[in-house]
Amino acid sequence: MCGICGFIGNRPVSPECLNKMNDSMFHRGPDDSGSAMFIPEAGTYCGMAHRRLAVMDLSEKGRQPAFSPDKKVALVFNGEIYNFRQLRRELAPYPFQSDCDTEVVMAAWLAWGPECVRRFNGMFALAVYDSRSKELILARDRIGKKPLYYWYDKKDGNTTFVFASELKPVMMYPGFPKEIRRDIAGSFLLRGYINAPDTVFKDVYKLEPGGILRFRAGILEKTKYWDIAAVYHRQRKHEVQNYQKAKEELKARIVAAVKKRMLADVPLGCLLSGGYDSSLVCAIAQEHCKGAPLRTYSIGFEEADYNEAEYAKAVAGYLGARHTQLYCGREDMRTLLDDLPAYFDEPLADPSVIPSMLVARLASRDVTAVLSGDGGDEFFCGYHHYQAVRLAKFLDGMGGILHGIGKIRDLEARYPHRVRMISMNRNPCAKVQLTGGLYKDVISQMVCLDKPDHIYDFDEKRYSENNWQIRRMLLDMDTYLPGMVLAKTDRATMKYSLECRCPLLDVRVMEYAMRLKHEFRWKKGSGKRILKDITHDFIPRTLLDRPKRGFSIPLESWMRTVASDALISYAQTDYLKKQGLFHPRHTNRIVERFLKNDGLHSEKTDAQICWNFFIYQQWYDYYMR
């Protein structure tokens, strides 16, 4: 696990500048660093740099940039390729000098070109520069586990292309304008993240999951080698009809995925919430620890309604794991809140970021890599909102009638919030997102946009799926999973130089999950049917069956105590007028209403919008003022 950055263009940049860009990501790779500047030819300047967190082959042979034997091709690579030893055997004629996957990536690139990424089973973001063709190529793993940003600027006869694992190196590049995307603010208030390819800055983009980008002679060309919609429709042609067969095959694939991710030359542990996904991963990992207790880590909360630490401890005890837990309170939030912008250099408002950072800090004291259960909800229908979209489809006809009635004397504005979410859900291209009603109204009043409606909905047409639950799962795999969940996990763990591996996001697991009949995932009002049954082969049902809580925090109470002063300051009229992104009167009204907790409005709605607003303003204050 590492951090990468670099540039190519027709303007010279000093080695010192490149190294400063690289060192801004020290936390991503404290073990080593490397950089290379290429001799300019025909007015083309290129530099590449790398921060290393050593996990495989801890020797200096793993240093990057890595070069081809003839020194014509250079590579910087962030991530892990779990099938690298298998690929190494296929590439046996190559003169390997190390036992790390970076050298295998280089050998594969030289043998198969950019198509080699289709053979990789792992998480990665990489950049390859071929000095012969003056071509720079970027690639990102299928589901977007590892981040990769780029800035493309072409003006005044100069062409600049900069890439990095984080935004900080891009911001440090000479002449970067730091011009924010004003039209992003509203969608961020709604979702709490910025979906690829967009970013918070103008002309800066995220390479999309499963994407390949070529830059040559000032021209960009993007393609996708793995796309959620295309893979789903290909896999569903081979739907598995037999439940027992599906369970056995899926179990075998998950076991294989966990075993692959336990390969490391450093201590390894597991993040354990006590829910099904992480418990299954921990159970399999413990079985393959060769008799030693697996190290597991969890976070608890002082507020009983949010605390699942006792369940995680019980699972760890049953498995025989060596468990460590930490309780998270308001002071922990107060301490970590100020750190957020430094490590989340693009705003990200997942409320679980605080406990995620705490559990990462806890684990990093003992281990360098951890396994997690990320991906189980999206691929096996685990979220609460999958029940909501199922109900929304059932009520959609009634919603159309209520919408028609609501036009009479503006009656719809007086419907209860949940009714409005159904009645206003009239966009045929966005039926499963349920972002109607109060959320849209409040945010549209807050943001300074003439026509803000376009900021809210993703287009669902490309999934061509009539089952609303499946359509929402596909949408979450495309957007929420990489844009929020995996981005949060990457930043929270990398803050503490901790590598996080996700067995349920193994390509063989993901693609097989798409072949399952939907009733294998959802049955009798409950999701994760097949994943739960597999987990019960390892852990008794009595330790796991309970209402799903998720990795959430007591957001409302913490916002009204720990973050209230900062929230008020970010909503000051003079501040907002100068910033020009939010309407002062409407923004102050929402903030004051939430802090007063008058009980007349949706507390959850106000709390989420105010939290997203707080995170955006905190980021803006850190980077833009």
XYZ file of C-alpha atoms in Angstrom:
625
model
C 0.000 0.000 0.000
C 1.495 3.280 -1.023
C 1.021 6.700 -2.546
C 1.946 7.716 -6.080
C 2.188 11.000 -7.956
C 3.727 12.476 -11.073
C 3.347 14.754 -14.069
C 3.892 15.008 -17.797
C 3.812 18.146 -19.938
C 5.838 20.703 -21.804
C 6.834 22.785 -18.781
C 9.882 21.934 -16.635
C 9.317 21.165 -12.952
C 12.115 20.795 -10.424
C 12.946 17.501 -8.672
C 12.484 19.347 -5.368
C 8.886 20.159 -6.284
C 8.183 16.546 -7.212
C 9.629 15.339 -3.914
C 7.525 17.838 -1.949
C 4.410 16.588 -3.741
C 5.394 13.047 -2.858
C 6.178 13.801 0.781
C 2.728 15.343 1.292
C 1.583 11.693 1.301
C 4.170 10.505 3.829
C 1.428 8.781 5.865
C 0.601 6.535 2.895
C 4.145 5.175 2.782
C 6.505 5.971 5.673
C 8.915 3.101 4.958
C 10.604 4.391 1.806
C 10.283 6.806 -1.085
C 11.613 7.233 -4.588
C 11.335 9.598 -7.530
C 12.598 9.884 -11.073
C 12.807 12.722 -13.572
C 13.106 11.812 -17.225
C 15.432 13.619 -19.608
C 13.195 15.886 -21.683
C 12.898 15.008 -25.349
C 10.937 17.003 -27.927
C 9.732 19.330 -25.173
C 8.190 16.568 -23.038
C 8.945 16.633 -19.309
C 7.928 13.782 -17.015
C 8.414 12.936 -13.359
C 7.119 10.086 -11.172
C 7.311 9.535 -7.413
C 6.277 6.950 -4.855
C 5.837 6.609 -1.080
C 6.159 3.020 0.126
C 4.393 1.089 2.872
C 6.315 -2.192 2.755
C 4.062 -5.256 3.033
C 5.660 -7.741 0.611
C 9.431 -8.179 0.184
C 10.560 -5.577 2.693
C 13.958 -5.164 1.061
C 15.091 -2.241 -1.088
C 14.269 -4.307 -4.163
C 10.674 -3.164 -3.771
C 11.555 0.512 -4.199
C 9.741 2.520 -6.863
C 9.650 3.875 -9.502
C 10.334 0.470 -11.004
C 11.982 0.253 -14.410
C 12.023 -2.207 -17.267
C 15.361 -3.964 -17.890
C 16.186 -1.484 -20.672
C 15.127 1.488 -18.484
C 12.674 2.667 -21.170
C 9.505 2.030 -19.171
C 8.817 3.250 -15.615
C 6.077 2.248 -13.173
C 4.644 3.599 -9.922
C 2.073 1.377 -8.299
C -0.199 1.553 -5.251
C -1.961 -1.559 -4.003
C -1.628 -5.336 -3.915
C -1.939 -7.967 -6.655
C -2.997 -11.136 -4.848
C -2.389 -13.504 -7.764
C 1.081 -12.122 -8.508
C 2.836 -15.437 -7.874
C 0.630 -17.224 -10.381
C 1.303 -14.469 -12.918
C 5.001 -14.659 -12.151
C 5.059 -18.299 -13.206
C 3.407 -17.348 -16.501
C 6.041 -14.646 -16.995
C 8.951 -16.895 -16.010
C 11.407 -15.721 -18.737
C 11.413 -12.248 -17.161
C 14.602 -11.618 -15.085
C 12.898 -11.181 -11.701
C 15.078 -9.712 -8.934
C 12.569 -9.468 -6.058
C 9.612 -11.233 -4.461
C 7.176 -8.312 -4.659
C 4.194 -7.790 -6.912
C 5.491 -4.511 -8.369
C 8.024 -6.336 -10.514
C 5.294 -8.721 -11.693
C 3.151 -5.741 -12.713
C 6.047 -4.421 -14.780
C 6.676 -7.817 -16.404
C 2.964 -8.200 -17.181
C 2.854 -4.727 -18.710
C 5.790 -5.454 -20.965
C 4.286 -8.800 -22.023
C 0.624 -7.889 -22.436
C 0.403 -4.101 -22.472
C -2.462 -2.237 -20.733
C -4.679 -5.329 -21.138
C -2.644 -6.930 -18.347
C -4.934 -5.251 -15.784
C -7.655 -7.741 -16.754
C -5.436 -10.496 -15.354
C -4.833 -8.775 -12.019
C -6.775 -9.914 -8.979
C -6.294 -7.193 -6.445
C -6.556 -3.518 -5.608
C -4.426 -1.042 -7.456
C -3.840 2.377 -8.917
C -0.865 2.578 -11.234
C 0.916 4.814 -13.707
C 3.244 3.667 -16.477
C 5.441 5.981 -18.548
C 6.915 4.740 -21.801
C 9.771 7.049 -22.751
C 9.865 5.669 -26.291
C 6.337 6.818 -27.170
C 6.180 9.665 -24.599
C 2.969 8.050 -23.381
C 1.628 7.991 -19.822
C -1.035 5.422 -18.926
C -3.065 5.263 -15.708
C -5.221 2.350 -14.520
C -7.427 1.703 -11.500
C -8.802 -1.509 -10.011
C -12.259 -2.776 -10.890
C -14.249 -1.550 -7.905
C -12.178 1.532 -7.026
C -10.474 0.357 -3.860
C -7.449 2.561 -4.489
C -7.847 6.259 -5.424
C -6.330 8.025 -8.410
C -6.790 11.724 -9.231
C -5.615 13.666 -12.264
C -5.546 17.291 -13.398
C -5.501 18.163 -17.083
C -4.725 21.739 -18.075
C -4.220 22.994 -21.605
C -3.904 26.726 -22.131
C -1.495 29.420 -23.348
C 0.370 26.835 -25.415
C 1.193 24.733 -22.341
C -0.078 21.244 -21.625
C -0.007 19.841 -18.100
C -1.149 16.474 -16.795
C -0.691 15.697 -13.088
C -1.760 12.517 -11.249
C -1.717 11.449 -7.597
C -3.261 9.139 -5.026
C -4.577 12.191 -3.180
C -5.419 15.781 -4.022
C -2.638 17.333 -1.927
C 0.152 16.619 -4.450
C -2.025 18.042 -7.234
C -2.634 21.208 -5.216
C 1.134 21.582 -4.709
C 1.937 21.491 -8.422
C 3.185 24.910 -9.656
C 0.385 26.979 -11.103
C -2.518 24.837 -9.902
C -5.445 27.310 -9.732
C -7.501 25.676 -6.902
C -10.768 26.666 -8.558
C -13.640 24.810 -6.930
C -16.643 23.315 -8.713
C -19.475 25.524 -7.511
C -22.104 23.149 -8.877
C -20.834 20.316 -6.640
C -21.892 21.874 -3.324
C -25.562 20.894 -3.593
C -24.963 17.271 -4.517
C -22.430 17.028 -1.698
C -25.038 18.260 0.802
C -27.318 15.501 -0.445
C -24.886 12.575 -0.651
C -21.903 13.497 1.475
C -19.392 12.539 -1.220
C -18.413 13.486 -4.770
C -18.821 10.702 -7.282
C -16.215 9.864 -9.928
C -15.200 11.255 -12.316
C -16.017 14.568 -10.614
C -14.004 16.138 -7.809
C -14.297 19.276 -5.735
C -11.949 21.126 -8.134
C -12.525 22.298 -11.688
C -10.561 20.311 -14.311
C -9.521 17.705 -11.715
C -11.022 14.236 -11.986
C -10.969 10.814 -10.416
C -10.138 7.988 -12.765
C -13.270 5.850 -12.591
C -13.129 2.310 -11.164
C -12.158 -0.202 -13.840
C -10.771 2.611 -15.959
C -7.693 3.075 -18.126
C -6.477 6.508 -19.229
C -3.890 7.230 -21.942
C -2.153 10.595 -22.251
C -0.034 11.226 -25.319
C 0.816 14.393 -27.226
C -1.668 16.390 -25.160
C -4.601 14.069 -25.902
C -6.562 12.064 -23.314
C -8.254 8.775 -24.118
C -10.322 6.894 -21.519
C -11.682 3.336 -21.655
C -13.182 0.893 -19.152
C -12.065 -2.708 -18.891
C -14.576 -3.569 -16.133
C -17.997 -1.937 -15.866
C -20.688 -2.818 -13.325
C -23.634 -2.753 -15.759
C -21.830 -4.699 -18.493
C -20.477 -7.322 -16.079
C -23.885 -7.762 -14.452
C -25.653 -8.401 -17.755
C -22.928 -10.793 -18.824
C -23.072 -12.710 -15.548
C -26.848 -12.918 -15.325
C -26.840 -15.000 -18.538
C -25.321 -17.742 -16.374
C -27.660 -17.463 -13.400
C -27.175 -20.133 -10.732
C -30.484 -21.879 -10.051
C -29.534 -24.333 -7.288
C -29.222 -22.727 -3.862
C -26.993 -25.368 -2.283
C -24.633 -25.307 -5.250
C -24.536 -21.512 -5.105
C -23.773 -21.565 -1.389
C -20.921 -24.067 -1.751
C -19.330 -22.231 -4.673
C -19.647 -18.788 -3.079
C -18.216 -20.103 0.176
C -15.227 -21.602 -1.653
C -14.571 -18.311 -3.449
C -14.756 -16.269 -0.245
C -12.427 -18.688 1.557
C -9.946 -18.456 -1.334
C -10.200 -14.645 -1.312
C -9.448 -14.463 2.418
C -6.485 -16.850 2.098
C -4.975 -14.764 -0.712
C -5.236 -11.623 1.375
C -3.456 -13.184 4.334
C -0.224 -13.316 2.341
C 2.084 -10.687 3.859
C 5.583 -10.226 5.242
C 4.225 -8.086 8.088
C 1.762 -8.695 10.974
C -1.886 -8.892 9.844
C -5.201 -8.575 11.690
C -8.954 -8.114 11.121
C -11.425 -5.312 11.725
C -14.409 -6.844 13.512
C -17.717 -5.038 13.979
C -19.659 -8.086 15.129
C -21.898 -8.057 12.051
C -22.091 -10.779 9.428
C -19.563 -9.493 6.886
C -16.603 -8.890 9.171
C -17.421 -11.926 11.326
C -17.318 -14.221 8.279
C -13.980 -12.796 7.153
C -12.548 -13.142 10.677
C -13.797 -16.725 11.027
C -12.131 -17.821 7.790
C -8.948 -15.933 8.618
C -8.747 -17.566 12.055
C -8.996 -21.005 10.465
C -5.919 -20.204 8.375
C -3.742 -18.715 11.113
C -1.880 -22.012 11.640
C -3.010 -22.313 15.245
C -2.105 -18.784 16.323
C -4.859 -16.435 17.523
C -5.953 -13.885 14.940
C -5.704 -10.266 16.065
C -9.100 -8.542 15.856
C -10.076 -4.937 16.550
C -13.357 -3.151 17.202
C -14.766 0.157 18.391
C -17.557 0.638 20.922
C -19.663 3.665 21.858
C -20.611 5.065 25.223
C -24.184 5.470 23.941
C -25.839 2.046 24.311
C -28.072 2.450 21.235
C -24.985 2.589 19.007
C -22.735 0.128 20.798
C -22.019 -3.254 19.206
C -18.667 -3.842 20.874
C -20.102 -6.585 23.093
C -21.201 -8.545 20.009
C -17.779 -8.222 18.374
C -16.127 -9.370 21.596
C -18.424 -12.395 21.776
C -17.641 -13.395 18.171
C -13.911 -12.968 18.776
C -14.152 -15.064 21.923
C -15.947 -17.862 20.091
C -13.320 -17.844 17.331
C -10.433 -17.798 19.793
C -9.099 -14.522 18.404
C -6.921 -12.082 20.304
C -9.346 -9.186 20.558
C -8.725 -5.510 21.293
C -11.451 -2.912 21.570
C -11.684 0.790 22.291
C -14.668 2.881 23.316
C -15.312 6.031 21.314
C -16.760 9.139 22.973
C -17.258 12.841 22.376
C -13.682 13.733 23.257
C -12.417 11.308 20.633
C -14.598 13.026 18.079
C -13.394 16.444 19.217
C -9.758 15.348 18.859
C -10.119 13.777 15.423
C -12.444 16.351 13.861
C -9.619 18.841 13.415
C -7.562 16.177 11.608
C -10.152 15.379 8.966
C -9.228 17.898 6.244
C -5.523 17.077 6.401
C -6.178 13.460 5.438
C -9.494 13.855 3.625
C -8.280 16.443 1.135
C -11.549 16.083 -0.742
C -14.593 16.516 1.528
C -16.185 13.210 2.625
C -19.065 13.190 5.100
C -19.527 9.552 6.091
C -20.423 9.851 9.820
C -18.546 6.613 10.534
C -15.238 8.215 9.566
C -14.421 8.958 13.228
C -14.777 5.367 14.500
C -13.055 4.160 11.320
C -10.042 6.328 12.113
C -10.055 5.194 15.731
C -10.133 1.492 14.890
C -7.388 2.032 12.306
C -5.238 3.781 14.906
C -5.910 0.959 17.357
C -4.943 -1.763 14.870
C -1.868 0.066 13.573
C -0.184 -0.310 16.964
C 0.164 -4.070 16.353
C -0.221 -4.794 12.635
C 0.526 -3.285 9.233
C -2.373 -4.845 7.278
C -5.969 -5.700 8.159
C -8.899 -7.484 6.533
C -12.371 -5.923 6.482
C -15.894 -6.921 5.457
C -16.488 -4.022 3.043
C -18.721 -4.889 0.082
C -21.072 -7.358 1.724
C -24.020 -4.975 1.869
C -23.822 -3.812 -1.748
C -23.366 -7.251 -3.309
C -25.729 -9.195 -1.040
C -28.576 -6.716 -0.440
C -27.763 -5.777 3.142
C -28.697 -2.121 3.574
C -31.954 -0.912 5.105
C -32.689 1.192 2.031
C -33.114 -1.947 -0.080
C -36.293 -2.596 1.865
C -37.302 1.034 1.294
C -36.927 0.804 -2.498
C -38.888 -2.460 -2.520
C -41.731 -0.704 -0.719
C -41.383 2.350 -2.981
C -41.960 0.227 -6.077
C -45.079 -1.273 -4.491
C -46.401 2.218 -3.704
C -45.282 3.889 -6.928
C -48.721 3.880 -8.527
C -50.268 5.449 -5.454
C -47.425 7.971 -5.456
C -48.397 9.099 -8.950
C -51.970 9.709 -7.816
C -50.818 11.624 -4.734
C -48.504 13.714 -6.901
C -51.420 14.700 -9.115
C -53.581 15.584 -6.125
C -50.674 17.468 -4.573
C -50.698 20.029 -7.382
C -54.024 21.341 -6.044
C -53.230 24.403 -3.931
C -49.713 23.079 -3.362
C -50.968 20.269 -1.129
C -47.858 18.166 -1.806
C -45.719 20.609 0.176
C -47.773 19.701 3.250
C -47.486 15.929 2.879
C -45.452 14.113 5.544
C -41.813 13.633 4.537
C -42.119 9.900 3.800
C -45.223 10.453 1.690
C -43.455 13.146 -0.317
C -40.554 10.828 -1.036
C -43.037 8.534 -2.807
C -45.229 11.199 -4.420
C -42.312 13.229 -5.764
C -40.442 10.181 -7.076
C -41.538 10.821 -10.671
C -38.234 10.803 -12.556
C -38.263 7.524 -14.552
C -34.455 7.577 -14.723
C -34.005 7.892 -10.953
C -36.675 5.750 -9.312
C -34.525 3.928 -6.739
C -32.697 6.921 -5.266
C -35.640 8.285 -3.259
C -34.113 11.726 -2.870
C -37.399 13.581 -3.151
C -39.274 15.505 -0.513
C -37.625 17.452 2.228
C -33.975 16.779 1.327
C -34.253 18.313 -2.141
C -36.325 21.252 -0.974
C -33.977 22.162 1.867
C -30.793 21.819 -0.186
C -32.217 23.721 -3.161
C -32.915 26.625 -0.820
C -29.414 26.505 0.654
C -27.233 26.402 -2.464
C -26.564 29.363 -4.751
C -27.494 27.762 -8.067
C -30.058 29.031 -10.553
C -31.093 25.530 -11.671
C -30.022 23.081 -8.975
C -32.258 20.129 -9.911
C -29.648 18.480 -12.134
C -27.291 17.962 -9.203
C -29.353 15.323 -7.458
C -29.974 12.197 -9.484
C -27.807 9.551 -11.113
C -29.131 8.077 -14.354
C -30.299 4.481 -13.767
C -31.240 3.702 -17.368
C -27.968 1.993 -18.213
C -28.659 -0.839 -15.764
C -31.745 -1.985 -17.744
C -33.080 -3.705 -14.626
C -36.739 -3.709 -13.570
C -36.181 -5.097 -10.086
C -35.728 -1.948 -8.029
C -33.654 -3.666 -5.350
C -31.169 -5.033 -7.873
C -31.042 -1.701 -9.673
C -30.246 0.078 -6.398
C -27.565 -2.501 -5.580
C -25.918 -1.903 -8.967
C -26.105 1.846 -8.457
C -24.511 1.506 -5.009
C -21.711 -0.650 -6.450
C -21.066 2.068 -9.038
C -21.298 5.115 -6.795
C -21.697 4.814 -3.019
C -19.282 1.894 -2.555
C -16.235 3.460 -4.269
C -17.213 7.081 -3.681
C -18.032 6.887 0.030
C -17.284 3.521 1.667
C -13.965 2.647 0.061
C -12.758 6.257 0.001
C -13.445 6.503 3.744
C -11.665 3.221 4.458
C -8.649 4.198 2.362
C -8.176 7.598 4.006
C -8.914 6.403 7.557
C -6.461 3.502 7.385
C -3.784 5.324 5.410
C -3.777 8.098 8.019
C -2.128 5.498 10.253
C -0.091 3.779 7.513
C -2.338 0.725 7.682
C -3.213 -1.403 4.659
C -6.830 -2.582 4.422
C -7.801 -5.606 2.291
C -11.379 -6.522 1.346
C -11.954 -10.231 0.515
C -15.642 -9.759 -0.361
C -14.518 -7.437 -3.165
C -12.392 -10.111 -4.801
C -13.272 -10.137 -8.512
C -14.236 -13.843 -8.402
C -16.583 -13.160 -5.476
C -18.131 -10.043 -7.035
C -18.763 -11.647 -10.407
C -20.223 -14.816 -8.897
C -22.517 -12.755 -6.651
C -24.011 -11.237 -9.803
C -24.979 -14.725 -11.011
C -27.152 -15.449 -7.969
C -30.933 -15.496 -8.179
C -32.179 -12.508 -6.229
C -34.091 -14.681 -3.757
C -30.719 -16.169 -2.753
C -29.865 -12.711 -1.411
C -33.287 -11.416 -0.317
C -35.977 -13.553 1.278
C -38.937 -12.806 3.527
C -38.000 -9.175 4.096
C -34.370 -9.856 4.939
C -31.161 -9.461 2.948
C -27.853 -11.368 2.856
C -29.621 -14.722 2.990
C -26.799 -16.721 1.372
C -24.031 -14.794 3.109
C -25.688 -15.388 6.485
C -26.055 -19.100 5.795
C -22.366 -19.337 4.910
C -21.435 -17.472 8.085
C -23.541 -19.887 10.175
C -21.230 -22.668 8.995
C -18.514 -20.955 11.053
C -20.335 -19.070 13.829
C -23.572 -19.977 15.718
C -26.663 -18.077 14.636
C -27.280 -16.959 18.227
C -24.142 -14.775 18.171
C -25.162 -12.916 15.020
C -28.936 -12.665 14.581
C -30.014 -9.206 15.713
C -31.278 -5.994 14.060
C -28.717 -4.373 11.744
C -27.255 -1.134 13.070
C -24.357 -0.437 10.758
C -21.154 1.321 11.756
C -22.878 4.546 12.790
C -22.359 7.202 15.444
C -24.735 9.262 17.635
C -24.587 12.021 15.052
C -27.348 14.288 16.349
C -26.115 14.518 19.945
C -22.448 14.869 18.953
C -23.245 17.603 16.427
C -25.130 19.594 19.063
C -22.240 19.390 21.508
C -18.788 18.800 20.026
C -19.321 20.505 16.650
C -21.946 23.137 17.464
C -19.621 26.148 17.764
C -17.834 25.369 14.510
C -21.136 24.705 12.749
C -22.460 28.101 13.834
C -19.286 29.862 12.701
C -19.415 28.221 9.265
C -22.988 29.489 8.839
C -22.260 33.129 9.742
C -23.861 35.523 7.269
C -20.656 37.442 6.470
C -18.743 34.216 5.916
C -21.379 32.804 3.565
C -21.698 36.034 1.594
C -17.962 36.114 0.982
C -17.890 32.430 0.080
C -20.811 32.741 -2.329
C -21.852 29.072 -2.264
C -24.756 29.038 0.202
C -27.663 31.411 0.806
C -27.124 32.889 4.296
C -30.777 33.214 5.352
C -31.836 29.686 4.417
C -28.611 28.105 5.667
C -28.856 29.843 9.039
C -32.469 28.776 9.358
C -31.589 25.101 8.849
C -28.632 25.222 11.237
C -30.596 27.033 13.945
C -33.545 24.675 13.538
C -31.300 21.651 13.965
C -29.442 23.030 16.988
C -32.697 24.016 18.716
C -34.144 20.546 18.079
C -37.657 21.931 18.189
C -39.213 18.585 17.220
C -41.271 20.116 14.431
C -39.091 18.870 11.585
C -37.245 15.739 10.562
C -34.311 15.573 12.973
C -32.536 12.962 10.849
C -32.855 15.085 7.711
C -31.587 18.251 9.360
C -28.769 16.390 11.115
C -27.479 14.778 7.929
C -27.632 17.998 5.909
C -25.941 19.962 8.699
C -23.217 17.325 9.046
C -22.540 17.372 5.302
C -22.522 21.174 5.381
C -20.108 21.146 8.343
C -17.685 18.761 6.601
C -17.730 20.787 3.378
C -17.152 24.060 5.229
C -14.388 22.551 7.336
C -12.635 21.400 4.153
C -13.166 24.818 2.526
C -11.807 26.618 5.570
C -8.682 24.417 5.573
C -7.814 24.545 1.876
C -9.452 27.634 0.356
C -9.403 30.510 2.853
